């Protein structure tokens, strides 16, 4: 199976490196600047239980690439439009695309570009970041990719992808309803992002002050209410896990959106929070805390855009 990983950042680089280490035929589609850095330093993954260093196969959008059997799409939503253009030559009649983005809006976008039959559902569960050298640092245990046909039907191509991932040490259990799984991840990441970005602190810092845990629970309740009204209620067991995660005392956990805010970078606010609160409006579900977090991040987004325009 020829695999194209679109992006070699904290998510795509991590899963791609695992696949390469297991002997899979993986090529990374990257921008020229990232390609130069990877050619000079290699692709490296460090962290608990991780020590990978390899010379990856690379391709840039201006080079011939042929078609691939599997595309792992792991860019941020802010880069999705360009990524779709760049990977278009790699998508043939039998190509399966597994998007590992948060939220749901990217599905319609990808369907419009490549047709719904090509696009599987996908969920990534991993806690990684890039350090100052561009190396990938794994910060917590999860290493999970869920995928499936979006209509829930059994699928040989899904079985083949799951087998490939499992062989690389990436958990990929059967997921009969991948759309529901995407919604449940969306609720989790929205709760984590809204809480930490609103209060400007890690999970542990939020819960170290009076009212912090209560706010996290209230944000989760709003996000879960939107999912339920959309026909994808989060099971109580998953709600309990999310509650424990976002109310854990002393936890250093932060989502990438919060780290982007601290670094003065653009965020995925519209794809993750903006789309969710828009759906809430359409369903008449009140989400005052999520509305506030969305506005807060939109102000940040506008500030970043103005700063970049002035350079």
PDB file of C-alpha atoms in Angstrom:
ATOM      1  CA  UNK A   1       0.000   0.000   0.000  1.00  0.00           C
ATOM      2  CA  UNK A   2       1.436   3.360  -1.066  1.00  0.00           C
ATOM      3  CA  UNK A   3       0.740   5.921   1.655  1.00  0.00           C
ATOM      4  CA  UNK A   4       0.891   9.691   1.382  1.00  0.00           C
ATOM      5  CA  UNK A   5       0.950  11.591   4.657  1.00  0.00           C
ATOM      6  CA  UNK A   6      -0.044  15.196   4.008  1.00  0.00           C
ATOM      7  CA  UNK A   7       1.928  17.161   6.556  1.00  0.00           C
ATOM      8  CA  UNK A   8       4.857  16.058   8.702  1.00  0.00           C
ATOM      9  CA  UNK A   9       3.986  18.061  11.792  1.00  0.00           C
ATOM     10  CA  UNK A  10       3.092  16.925  15.276  1.00  0.00           C
ATOM     11  CA  UNK A  11       0.271  14.597  14.160  1.00  0.00           C
ATOM     12  CA  UNK A  12       1.101  13.484  10.628  1.00  0.00           C
ATOM     13  CA  UNK A  13       4.798  13.254  11.374  1.00  0.00           C
ATOM     14  CA  UNK A  14       4.172  11.098  14.424  1.00  0.00           C
ATOM     15  CA  UNK A  15       1.856   8.591  12.761  1.00  0.00           C
ATOM     16  CA  UNK A  16       3.893   8.601   9.566  1.00  0.00           C
ATOM     17  CA  UNK A  17       7.101   7.892  11.482  1.00  0.00           C
ATOM     18  CA  UNK A  18       5.443   4.977  13.256  1.00  0.00           C
ATOM     19  CA  UNK A  19       4.348   3.565   9.894  1.00  0.00           C
ATOM     20  CA  UNK A  20       7.797   3.974   8.351  1.00  0.00           C
ATOM     21  CA  UNK A  21       9.404   2.267  11.325  1.00  0.00           C
ATOM     22  CA  UNK A  22       7.051  -0.680  10.779  1.00  0.00           C
ATOM     23  CA  UNK A  23       8.170  -0.995   7.154  1.00  0.00           C
ATOM     24  CA  UNK A  24       5.281   0.769   5.403  1.00  0.00           C
ATOM     25  CA  UNK A  25       5.805   2.663   2.140  1.00  0.00           C
ATOM     26  CA  UNK A  26       5.201   6.234   3.307  1.00  0.00           C
ATOM     27  CA  UNK A  27       5.860   9.517   1.538  1.00  0.00           C
ATOM     28  CA  UNK A  28       5.352  12.881   3.242  1.00  0.00           C
ATOM     29  CA  UNK A  29       3.865  15.761   1.244  1.00  0.00           C
ATOM     30  CA  UNK A  30       5.364  18.874   2.808  1.00  0.00           C
ATOM     31  CA  UNK A  31       6.096  22.501   2.059  1.00  0.00           C
ATOM     32  CA  UNK A  32       9.561  23.388   0.744  1.00  0.00           C
ATOM     33  CA  UNK A  33      10.747  24.894   4.048  1.00  0.00           C
ATOM     34  CA  UNK A  34       9.728  21.796   6.021  1.00  0.00           C
ATOM     35  CA  UNK A  35      11.277  19.571   3.348  1.00  0.00           C
ATOM     36  CA  UNK A  36      14.613  21.381   3.688  1.00  0.00           C
ATOM     37  CA  UNK A  37      14.578  20.986   7.472  1.00  0.00           C
ATOM     38  CA  UNK A  38      13.702  17.290   7.282  1.00  0.00           C
ATOM     39  CA  UNK A  39      16.418  16.620   4.711  1.00  0.00           C
ATOM     40  CA  UNK A  40      18.969  18.289   6.933  1.00  0.00           C
ATOM     41  CA  UNK A  41      17.908  16.869  10.295  1.00  0.00           C
ATOM     42  CA  UNK A  42      15.698  13.896   9.497  1.00  0.00           C
ATOM     43  CA  UNK A  43      12.317  13.127  11.034  1.00  0.00           C
ATOM     44  CA  UNK A  44      12.669  12.610  14.766  1.00  0.00           C
ATOM     45  CA  UNK A  45      10.193  11.589  17.430  1.00  0.00           C
ATOM     46  CA  UNK A  46      11.006  11.696  21.140  1.00  0.00           C
ATOM     47  CA  UNK A  47       9.077  11.340  24.382  1.00  0.00           C
ATOM     48  CA  UNK A  48       7.929   8.583  26.732  1.00  0.00           C
ATOM     49  CA  UNK A  49       8.559   5.280  24.977  1.00  0.00           C
ATOM     50  CA  UNK A  50       9.569   7.002  21.736  1.00  0.00           C
ATOM     51  CA  UNK A  51      12.927   7.328  20.019  1.00  0.00           C
ATOM     52  CA  UNK A  52      12.576   7.431  16.242  1.00  0.00           C
ATOM     53  CA  UNK A  53      15.047   8.983  13.821  1.00  0.00           C
ATOM     54  CA  UNK A  54      14.704   8.378  10.101  1.00  0.00           C
ATOM     55  CA  UNK A  55      15.270   9.879   6.668  1.00  0.00           C
ATOM     56  CA  UNK A  56      11.748  10.254   5.287  1.00  0.00           C
ATOM     57  CA  UNK A  57      10.647  10.040   1.677  1.00  0.00           C
ATOM     58  CA  UNK A  58       9.511  13.559   0.808  1.00  0.00           C
ATOM     59  CA  UNK A  59       7.613  15.231  -1.999  1.00  0.00           C
ATOM     60  CA  UNK A  60       6.566  18.847  -2.500  1.00  0.00           C
ATOM     61  CA  UNK A  61       3.543  20.085  -4.417  1.00  0.00           C
ATOM     62  CA  UNK A  62       5.617  21.224  -7.394  1.00  0.00           C
ATOM     63  CA  UNK A  63       7.046  17.738  -8.004  1.00  0.00           C
ATOM     64  CA  UNK A  64       5.441  14.743  -9.769  1.00  0.00           C
ATOM     65  CA  UNK A  65       4.014  12.326  -7.215  1.00  0.00           C
ATOM     66  CA  UNK A  66       1.755   9.769  -8.908  1.00  0.00           C
ATOM     67  CA  UNK A  67      -1.294   8.334  -7.162  1.00  0.00           C
ATOM     68  CA  UNK A  68      -1.462   6.687  -3.754  1.00  0.00           C
ATOM     69  CA  UNK A  69      -3.637   4.019  -2.162  1.00  0.00           C
ATOM     70  CA  UNK A  70      -4.057   5.851   1.142  1.00  0.00           C
ATOM     71  CA  UNK A  71      -3.835   9.533   2.061  1.00  0.00           C
ATOM     72  CA  UNK A  72      -3.516  10.491   5.729  1.00  0.00           C
ATOM     73  CA  UNK A  73      -4.537  14.146   5.865  1.00  0.00           C
ATOM     74  CA  UNK A  74      -3.277  15.719   9.072  1.00  0.00           C
ATOM     75  CA  UNK A  75      -2.987  19.446   8.390  1.00  0.00           C
ATOM     76  CA  UNK A  76      -4.697  22.121  10.447  1.00  0.00           C
ATOM     77  CA  UNK A  77      -7.984  23.407   9.112  1.00  0.00           C
ATOM     78  CA  UNK A  78      -6.354  26.756   8.278  1.00  0.00           C
ATOM     79  CA  UNK A  79      -4.187  24.912   5.713  1.00  0.00           C
ATOM     80  CA  UNK A  80      -6.915  22.605   4.383  1.00  0.00           C
ATOM     81  CA  UNK A  81      -7.729  24.493   1.191  1.00  0.00           C
ATOM     82  CA  UNK A  82      -4.109  24.607   0.048  1.00  0.00           C
ATOM     83  CA  UNK A  83      -3.516  21.012   1.110  1.00  0.00           C
ATOM     84  CA  UNK A  84      -6.447  19.841  -1.022  1.00  0.00           C
ATOM     85  CA  UNK A  85      -4.955  21.542  -4.061  1.00  0.00           C
ATOM     86  CA  UNK A  86      -1.516  20.119  -3.353  1.00  0.00           C
ATOM     87  CA  UNK A  87      -2.644  16.526  -2.911  1.00  0.00           C
ATOM     88  CA  UNK A  88      -5.092  16.450  -5.835  1.00  0.00           C
ATOM     89  CA  UNK A  89      -2.593  14.775  -8.227  1.00  0.00           C
ATOM     90  CA  UNK A  90      -2.098  11.983  -5.667  1.00  0.00           C
ATOM     91  CA  UNK A  91      -5.775  10.982  -5.609  1.00  0.00           C
ATOM     92  CA  UNK A  92      -6.765   8.302  -8.083  1.00  0.00           C
ATOM     93  CA  UNK A  93      -9.977   6.280  -8.552  1.00  0.00           C
ATOM     94  CA  UNK A  94      -9.064   3.868  -5.744  1.00  0.00           C
ATOM     95  CA  UNK A  95      -7.498   6.287  -3.276  1.00  0.00           C
ATOM     96  CA  UNK A  96      -8.867   6.350   0.279  1.00  0.00           C
ATOM     97  CA  UNK A  97      -8.511   9.636   2.171  1.00  0.00           C
ATOM     98  CA  UNK A  98      -8.489   9.526   5.983  1.00  0.00           C
ATOM     99  CA  UNK A  99      -8.755  13.087   7.375  1.00  0.00           C
ATOM    100  CA  UNK A 100      -7.387  13.502  10.892  1.00  0.00           C
ATOM    101  CA  UNK A 101      -8.818  16.955  11.589  1.00  0.00           C
ATOM    102  CA  UNK A 102     -11.037  17.993  14.479  1.00  0.00           C
ATOM    103  CA  UNK A 103     -14.633  18.970  13.855  1.00  0.00           C
ATOM    104  CA  UNK A 104     -16.832  18.047  10.903  1.00  0.00           C
ATOM    105  CA  UNK A 105     -16.757  20.891   8.365  1.00  0.00           C
ATOM    106  CA  UNK A 106     -13.797  19.432   6.478  1.00  0.00           C
ATOM    107  CA  UNK A 107     -15.907  16.469   5.330  1.00  0.00           C
ATOM    108  CA  UNK A 108     -18.134  18.600   3.086  1.00  0.00           C
ATOM    109  CA  UNK A 109     -15.078  20.431   1.791  1.00  0.00           C
ATOM    110  CA  UNK A 110     -13.243  17.213   0.914  1.00  0.00           C
ATOM    111  CA  UNK A 111     -16.368  15.643  -0.581  1.00  0.00           C
ATOM    112  CA  UNK A 112     -16.619  18.627  -2.905  1.00  0.00           C
ATOM    113  CA  UNK A 113     -13.042  18.192  -4.067  1.00  0.00           C
ATOM    114  CA  UNK A 114     -12.656  14.413  -4.233  1.00  0.00           C
ATOM    115  CA  UNK A 115     -16.142  12.911  -4.015  1.00  0.00           C
ATOM    116  CA  UNK A 116     -17.735  11.400  -0.944  1.00  0.00           C
ATOM    117  CA  UNK A 117     -16.740   7.842  -1.876  1.00  0.00           C
ATOM    118  CA  UNK A 118     -13.050   8.672  -1.476  1.00  0.00           C
ATOM    119  CA  UNK A 119     -13.332  10.229   1.975  1.00  0.00           C
ATOM    120  CA  UNK A 120     -13.468   8.037   5.073  1.00  0.00           C
ATOM    121  CA  UNK A 121     -14.185   9.301   8.556  1.00  0.00           C
ATOM    122  CA  UNK A 122     -11.194   9.711  10.832  1.00  0.00           C
ATOM    123  CA  UNK A 123     -10.270  10.505  14.422  1.00  0.00           C
ATOM    124  CA  UNK A 124      -6.777  10.966  15.833  1.00  0.00           C
ATOM    125  CA  UNK A 125      -6.046  10.715  19.533  1.00  0.00           C
ATOM    126  CA  UNK A 126      -2.473  11.769  20.239  1.00  0.00           C
ATOM    127  CA  UNK A 127      -0.752  14.401  22.386  1.00  0.00           C
ATOM    128  CA  UNK A 128       2.272  15.671  20.474  1.00  0.00           C
ATOM    129  CA  UNK A 129       3.953  18.951  19.658  1.00  0.00           C
ATOM    130  CA  UNK A 130       6.939  20.285  17.730  1.00  0.00           C
ATOM    131  CA  UNK A 131       9.966  21.549  19.631  1.00  0.00           C
ATOM    132  CA  UNK A 132      12.286  24.361  18.589  1.00  0.00           C
ATOM    133  CA  UNK A 133      14.226  22.042  16.280  1.00  0.00           C
ATOM    134  CA  UNK A 134      11.095  20.868  14.487  1.00  0.00           C
ATOM    135  CA  UNK A 135      11.278  17.461  16.165  1.00  0.00           C
ATOM    136  CA  UNK A 136       8.074  15.765  17.308  1.00  0.00           C
ATOM    137  CA  UNK A 137       7.656  15.370  21.062  1.00  0.00           C
ATOM    138  CA  UNK A 138       5.120  12.892  22.372  1.00  0.00           C
ATOM    139  CA  UNK A 139       3.763  14.202  25.673  1.00  0.00           C
ATOM    140  CA  UNK A 140       1.164  11.603  26.730  1.00  0.00           C
ATOM    141  CA  UNK A 141       0.295   7.957  26.027  1.00  0.00           C
ATOM    142  CA  UNK A 142      -2.569   7.929  23.474  1.00  0.00           C
ATOM    143  CA  UNK A 143      -1.666   6.712  19.990  1.00  0.00           C
ATOM    144  CA  UNK A 144      -4.997   6.070  18.302  1.00  0.00           C
ATOM    145  CA  UNK A 145      -6.444   6.442  14.810  1.00  0.00           C
ATOM    146  CA  UNK A 146     -10.097   5.555  14.304  1.00  0.00           C
ATOM    147  CA  UNK A 147     -11.488   5.224  10.801  1.00  0.00           C
ATOM    148  CA  UNK A 148     -14.487   3.814   9.012  1.00  0.00           C
ATOM    149  CA  UNK A 149     -16.950   4.238   6.195  1.00  0.00           C
ATOM    150  CA  UNK A 150     -19.171   7.169   7.032  1.00  0.00           C
ATOM    151  CA  UNK A 151     -22.363   5.213   6.321  1.00  0.00           C
ATOM    152  CA  UNK A 152     -21.281   2.514   8.782  1.00  0.00           C
ATOM    153  CA  UNK A 153     -21.022  -0.303   6.256  1.00  0.00           C
ATOM    154  CA  UNK A 154     -18.302  -2.981   6.609  1.00  0.00           C
ATOM    155  CA  UNK A 155     -15.391  -2.262   4.312  1.00  0.00           C
ATOM    156  CA  UNK A 156     -12.363  -4.165   3.105  1.00  0.00           C
ATOM    157  CA  UNK A 157     -10.383  -0.981   2.604  1.00  0.00           C
ATOM    158  CA  UNK A 158     -11.070   0.093   6.176  1.00  0.00           C
ATOM    159  CA  UNK A 159      -9.935  -3.317   7.432  1.00  0.00           C
ATOM    160  CA  UNK A 160      -6.726  -2.970   5.413  1.00  0.00           C
ATOM    161  CA  UNK A 161      -6.021   0.495   6.819  1.00  0.00           C
ATOM    162  CA  UNK A 162      -6.697  -0.635  10.387  1.00  0.00           C
ATOM    163  CA  UNK A 163      -4.413  -3.647   9.947  1.00  0.00           C
ATOM    164  CA  UNK A 164      -1.649  -1.388   8.660  1.00  0.00           C
ATOM    165  CA  UNK A 165      -2.014   1.022  11.580  1.00  0.00           C
ATOM    166  CA  UNK A 166      -2.135  -1.738  14.175  1.00  0.00           C
ATOM    167  CA  UNK A 167       1.044  -3.292  12.786  1.00  0.00           C
ATOM    168  CA  UNK A 168       2.745   0.066  13.355  1.00  0.00           C
ATOM    169  CA  UNK A 169       1.754   0.185  17.026  1.00  0.00           C
ATOM    170  CA  UNK A 170      -1.121   2.599  16.435  1.00  0.00           C
ATOM    171  CA  UNK A 171      -4.345   1.531  18.142  1.00  0.00           C
ATOM    172  CA  UNK A 172      -7.163   1.300  15.597  1.00  0.00           C
ATOM    173  CA  UNK A 173     -10.115  -0.626  17.024  1.00  0.00           C
ATOM    174  CA  UNK A 174     -13.237  -1.331  14.976  1.00  0.00           C
ATOM    175  CA  UNK A 175     -15.453   1.767  14.894  1.00  0.00           C
ATOM    176  CA  UNK A 176     -18.962   0.928  13.648  1.00  0.00           C
ATOM    177  CA  UNK A 177     -20.105   4.596  13.748  1.00  0.00           C
ATOM    178  CA  UNK A 178     -17.159   6.769  12.794  1.00  0.00           C
ATOM    179  CA  UNK A 179     -19.311   9.893  12.413  1.00  0.00           C
ATOM    180  CA  UNK A 180     -20.437   9.576  16.034  1.00  0.00           C
ATOM    181  CA  UNK A 181     -16.805   9.037  17.072  1.00  0.00           C
ATOM    182  CA  UNK A 182     -15.863  12.257  15.266  1.00  0.00           C
ATOM    183  CA  UNK A 183     -18.596  14.120  17.104  1.00  0.00           C
ATOM    184  CA  UNK A 184     -17.457  12.737  20.438  1.00  0.00           C
ATOM    185  CA  UNK A 185     -13.856  13.808  19.788  1.00  0.00           C
ATOM    186  CA  UNK A 186     -15.184  17.207  18.729  1.00  0.00           C
ATOM    187  CA  UNK A 187     -16.957  17.596  22.073  1.00  0.00           C
ATOM    188  CA  UNK A 188     -13.769  16.662  23.917  1.00  0.00           C
ATOM    189  CA  UNK A 189     -11.416  18.994  22.036  1.00  0.00           C
ATOM    190  CA  UNK A 190     -13.921  21.866  22.110  1.00  0.00           C
ATOM    191  CA  UNK A 191     -14.262  21.557  25.883  1.00  0.00           C
ATOM    192  CA  UNK A 192     -10.503  21.429  26.381  1.00  0.00           C
ATOM    193  CA  UNK A 193      -9.779  24.303  23.982  1.00  0.00           C
ATOM    194  CA  UNK A 194     -12.568  26.598  25.188  1.00  0.00           C
ATOM    195  CA  UNK A 195     -11.693  26.115  28.854  1.00  0.00           C
ATOM    196  CA  UNK A 196      -7.934  26.598  28.578  1.00  0.00           C
ATOM    197  CA  UNK A 197      -8.146  29.463  26.083  1.00  0.00           C
ATOM    198  CA  UNK A 198     -10.778  31.340  28.084  1.00  0.00           C
ATOM    199  CA  UNK A 199      -8.849  31.065  31.342  1.00  0.00           C
ATOM    200  CA  UNK A 200      -5.362  31.169  29.785  1.00  0.00           C
ATOM    201  CA  UNK A 201      -3.988  28.183  31.642  1.00  0.00           C
ATOM    202  CA  UNK A 202      -3.327  24.461  31.515  1.00  0.00           C
ATOM    203  CA  UNK A 203      -5.918  22.055  32.867  1.00  0.00           C
ATOM    204  CA  UNK A 204      -4.097  21.987  36.199  1.00  0.00           C
ATOM    205  CA  UNK A 205      -3.902  25.778  36.395  1.00  0.00           C
ATOM    206  CA  UNK A 206      -7.609  26.118  35.619  1.00  0.00           C
ATOM    207  CA  UNK A 207      -8.533  23.626  38.316  1.00  0.00           C
ATOM    208  CA  UNK A 208      -6.231  25.221  40.887  1.00  0.00           C
ATOM    209  CA  UNK A 209      -8.553  28.221  41.243  1.00  0.00           C
ATOM    210  CA  UNK A 210     -12.067  28.333  42.723  1.00  0.00           C
ATOM    211  CA  UNK A 211     -14.661  27.793  40.021  1.00  0.00           C
ATOM    212  CA  UNK A 212     -12.246  26.389  37.446  1.00  0.00           C
ATOM    213  CA  UNK A 213     -13.532  22.823  37.512  1.00  0.00           C
ATOM    214  CA  UNK A 214     -17.129  24.052  37.535  1.00  0.00           C
ATOM    215  CA  UNK A 215     -16.509  26.094  34.417  1.00  0.00           C
ATOM    216  CA  UNK A 216     -14.929  23.114  32.639  1.00  0.00           C
ATOM    217  CA  UNK A 217     -17.968  20.979  33.468  1.00  0.00           C
ATOM    218  CA  UNK A 218     -20.324  23.700  32.231  1.00  0.00           C
ATOM    219  CA  UNK A 219     -18.448  24.013  28.924  1.00  0.00           C
ATOM    220  CA  UNK A 220     -18.603  20.242  28.473  1.00  0.00           C
ATOM    221  CA  UNK A 221     -22.347  20.276  29.135  1.00  0.00           C
ATOM    222  CA  UNK A 222     -22.862  22.855  26.378  1.00  0.00           C
ATOM    223  CA  UNK A 223     -20.772  20.968  23.811  1.00  0.00           C
ATOM    224  CA  UNK A 224     -22.437  17.666  24.679  1.00  0.00           C
ATOM    225  CA  UNK A 225     -25.872  19.250  24.305  1.00  0.00           C
ATOM    226  CA  UNK A 226     -25.043  20.298  20.727  1.00  0.00           C
ATOM    227  CA  UNK A 227     -23.875  16.774  19.892  1.00  0.00           C
ATOM    228  CA  UNK A 228     -27.034  15.265  21.370  1.00  0.00           C
ATOM    229  CA  UNK A 229     -29.285  17.670  19.479  1.00  0.00           C
ATOM    230  CA  UNK A 230     -27.394  16.748  16.294  1.00  0.00           C
ATOM    231  CA  UNK A 231     -28.202  13.076  16.802  1.00  0.00           C
ATOM    232  CA  UNK A 232     -24.854  11.970  18.241  1.00  0.00           C
ATOM    233  CA  UNK A 233     -25.158  11.943  22.042  1.00  0.00           C
ATOM    234  CA  UNK A 234     -21.905  11.267  23.859  1.00  0.00           C
ATOM    235  CA  UNK A 235     -22.110   8.066  25.937  1.00  0.00           C
ATOM    236  CA  UNK A 236     -21.942   8.622  29.679  1.00  0.00           C
ATOM    237  CA  UNK A 237     -18.694   6.648  29.922  1.00  0.00           C
ATOM    238  CA  UNK A 238     -17.003   9.053  27.485  1.00  0.00           C
ATOM    239  CA  UNK A 239     -18.453  12.062  29.277  1.00  0.00           C
ATOM    240  CA  UNK A 240     -16.998  10.723  32.512  1.00  0.00           C
ATOM    241  CA  UNK A 241     -13.542  10.345  30.922  1.00  0.00           C
ATOM    242  CA  UNK A 242     -13.679  13.865  29.523  1.00  0.00           C
ATOM    243  CA  UNK A 243     -14.818  15.244  32.863  1.00  0.00           C
ATOM    244  CA  UNK A 244     -11.923  13.575  34.655  1.00  0.00           C
ATOM    245  CA  UNK A 245      -9.503  14.862  32.022  1.00  0.00           C
ATOM    246  CA  UNK A 246     -10.581  18.508  32.139  1.00  0.00           C
ATOM    247  CA  UNK A 247     -10.891  18.620  35.932  1.00  0.00           C
ATOM    248  CA  UNK A 248      -7.648  16.799  36.800  1.00  0.00           C
ATOM    249  CA  UNK A 249      -5.699  18.596  39.502  1.00  0.00           C
ATOM    250  CA  UNK A 250      -2.122  19.425  38.580  1.00  0.00           C
ATOM    251  CA  UNK A 251      -2.516  18.287  34.959  1.00  0.00           C
ATOM    252  CA  UNK A 252      -0.109  20.007  32.527  1.00  0.00           C
ATOM    253  CA  UNK A 253      -2.413  19.173  29.607  1.00  0.00           C
ATOM    254  CA  UNK A 254      -2.982  21.896  27.009  1.00  0.00           C
ATOM    255  CA  UNK A 255      -4.509  21.611  23.519  1.00  0.00           C
ATOM    256  CA  UNK A 256      -2.720  22.833  20.405  1.00  0.00           C
ATOM    257  CA  UNK A 257      -5.181  25.734  20.116  1.00  0.00           C
ATOM    258  CA  UNK A 258      -4.093  27.101  23.486  1.00  0.00           C
ATOM    259  CA  UNK A 259      -0.431  26.689  22.552  1.00  0.00           C
ATOM    260  CA  UNK A 260      -1.114  28.574  19.299  1.00  0.00           C
ATOM    261  CA  UNK A 261      -2.668  31.435  21.274  1.00  0.00           C
ATOM    262  CA  UNK A 262       0.374  31.670  23.539  1.00  0.00           C
ATOM    263  CA  UNK A 263       2.675  31.652  20.514  1.00  0.00           C
ATOM    264  CA  UNK A 264       0.715  34.409  18.767  1.00  0.00           C
ATOM    265  CA  UNK A 265      -0.247  32.058  15.925  1.00  0.00           C
ATOM    266  CA  UNK A 266      -3.558  31.681  14.061  1.00  0.00           C
ATOM    267  CA  UNK A 267      -5.922  29.099  15.522  1.00  0.00           C
ATOM    268  CA  UNK A 268      -8.581  26.694  14.255  1.00  0.00           C
ATOM    269  CA  UNK A 269     -11.305  28.689  15.999  1.00  0.00           C
ATOM    270  CA  UNK A 270     -13.772  28.697  13.109  1.00  0.00           C
ATOM    271  CA  UNK A 271     -13.412  25.006  12.285  1.00  0.00           C
ATOM    272  CA  UNK A 272     -13.586  23.804  15.895  1.00  0.00           C
ATOM    273  CA  UNK A 273     -15.609  26.340  17.891  1.00  0.00           C
ATOM    274  CA  UNK A 274     -17.209  28.563  15.255  1.00  0.00           C
ATOM    275  CA  UNK A 275     -18.835  25.685  13.396  1.00  0.00           C
ATOM    276  CA  UNK A 276     -20.105  24.123  16.623  1.00  0.00           C
ATOM    277  CA  UNK A 277     -21.767  27.308  17.886  1.00  0.00           C
ATOM    278  CA  UNK A 278     -23.287  27.892  14.439  1.00  0.00           C
ATOM    279  CA  UNK A 279     -24.865  24.440  14.609  1.00  0.00           C
ATOM    280  CA  UNK A 280     -26.038  25.209  18.134  1.00  0.00           C
ATOM    281  CA  UNK A 281     -27.821  28.328  16.849  1.00  0.00           C
ATOM    282  CA  UNK A 282     -29.526  26.343  14.095  1.00  0.00           C
ATOM    283  CA  UNK A 283     -30.702  23.802  16.683  1.00  0.00           C
ATOM    284  CA  UNK A 284     -31.699  26.438  19.281  1.00  0.00           C
ATOM    285  CA  UNK A 285     -29.213  25.041  21.801  1.00  0.00           C
ATOM    286  CA  UNK A 286     -27.904  27.772  24.153  1.00  0.00           C
ATOM    287  CA  UNK A 287     -24.097  27.886  24.399  1.00  0.00           C
ATOM    288  CA  UNK A 288     -23.146  31.103  26.224  1.00  0.00           C
ATOM    289  CA  UNK A 289     -19.720  29.878  27.376  1.00  0.00           C
ATOM    290  CA  UNK A 290     -18.789  28.494  23.973  1.00  0.00           C
ATOM    291  CA  UNK A 291     -19.982  31.757  22.403  1.00  0.00           C
ATOM    292  CA  UNK A 292     -17.681  33.673  24.740  1.00  0.00           C
ATOM    293  CA  UNK A 293     -14.713  31.434  23.976  1.00  0.00           C
ATOM    294  CA  UNK A 294     -15.363  31.791  20.243  1.00  0.00           C
ATOM    295  CA  UNK A 295     -15.456  35.580  20.463  1.00  0.00           C
ATOM    296  CA  UNK A 296     -12.298  35.585  22.574  1.00  0.00           C
ATOM    297  CA  UNK A 297     -10.458  33.540  19.945  1.00  0.00           C
ATOM    298  CA  UNK A 298     -11.842  35.590  17.065  1.00  0.00           C
ATOM    299  CA  UNK A 299     -10.365  38.716  18.642  1.00  0.00           C
ATOM    300  CA  UNK A 300      -7.034  36.878  18.888  1.00  0.00           C
ATOM    301  CA  UNK A 301      -7.363  35.795  15.248  1.00  0.00           C
ATOM    302  CA  UNK A 302      -8.010  39.347  14.118  1.00  0.00           C
ATOM    303  CA  UNK A 303      -5.043  40.617  16.124  1.00  0.00           C
ATOM    304  CA  UNK A 304      -2.740  38.038  14.564  1.00  0.00           C
ATOM    305  CA  UNK A 305      -3.995  38.835  11.060  1.00  0.00           C
ATOM    306  CA  UNK A 306      -3.449  42.551  11.632  1.00  0.00           C
ATOM    307  CA  UNK A 307       0.036  41.973  12.958  1.00  0.00           C
ATOM    308  CA  UNK A 308       0.991  39.888   9.943  1.00  0.00           C
ATOM    309  CA  UNK A 309      -0.518  42.345   7.498  1.00  0.00           C
ATOM    310  CA  UNK A 310       1.614  45.093   9.019  1.00  0.00           C
ATOM    311  CA  UNK A 311       4.914  43.292   8.478  1.00  0.00           C
TER     312      UNK A 311
END
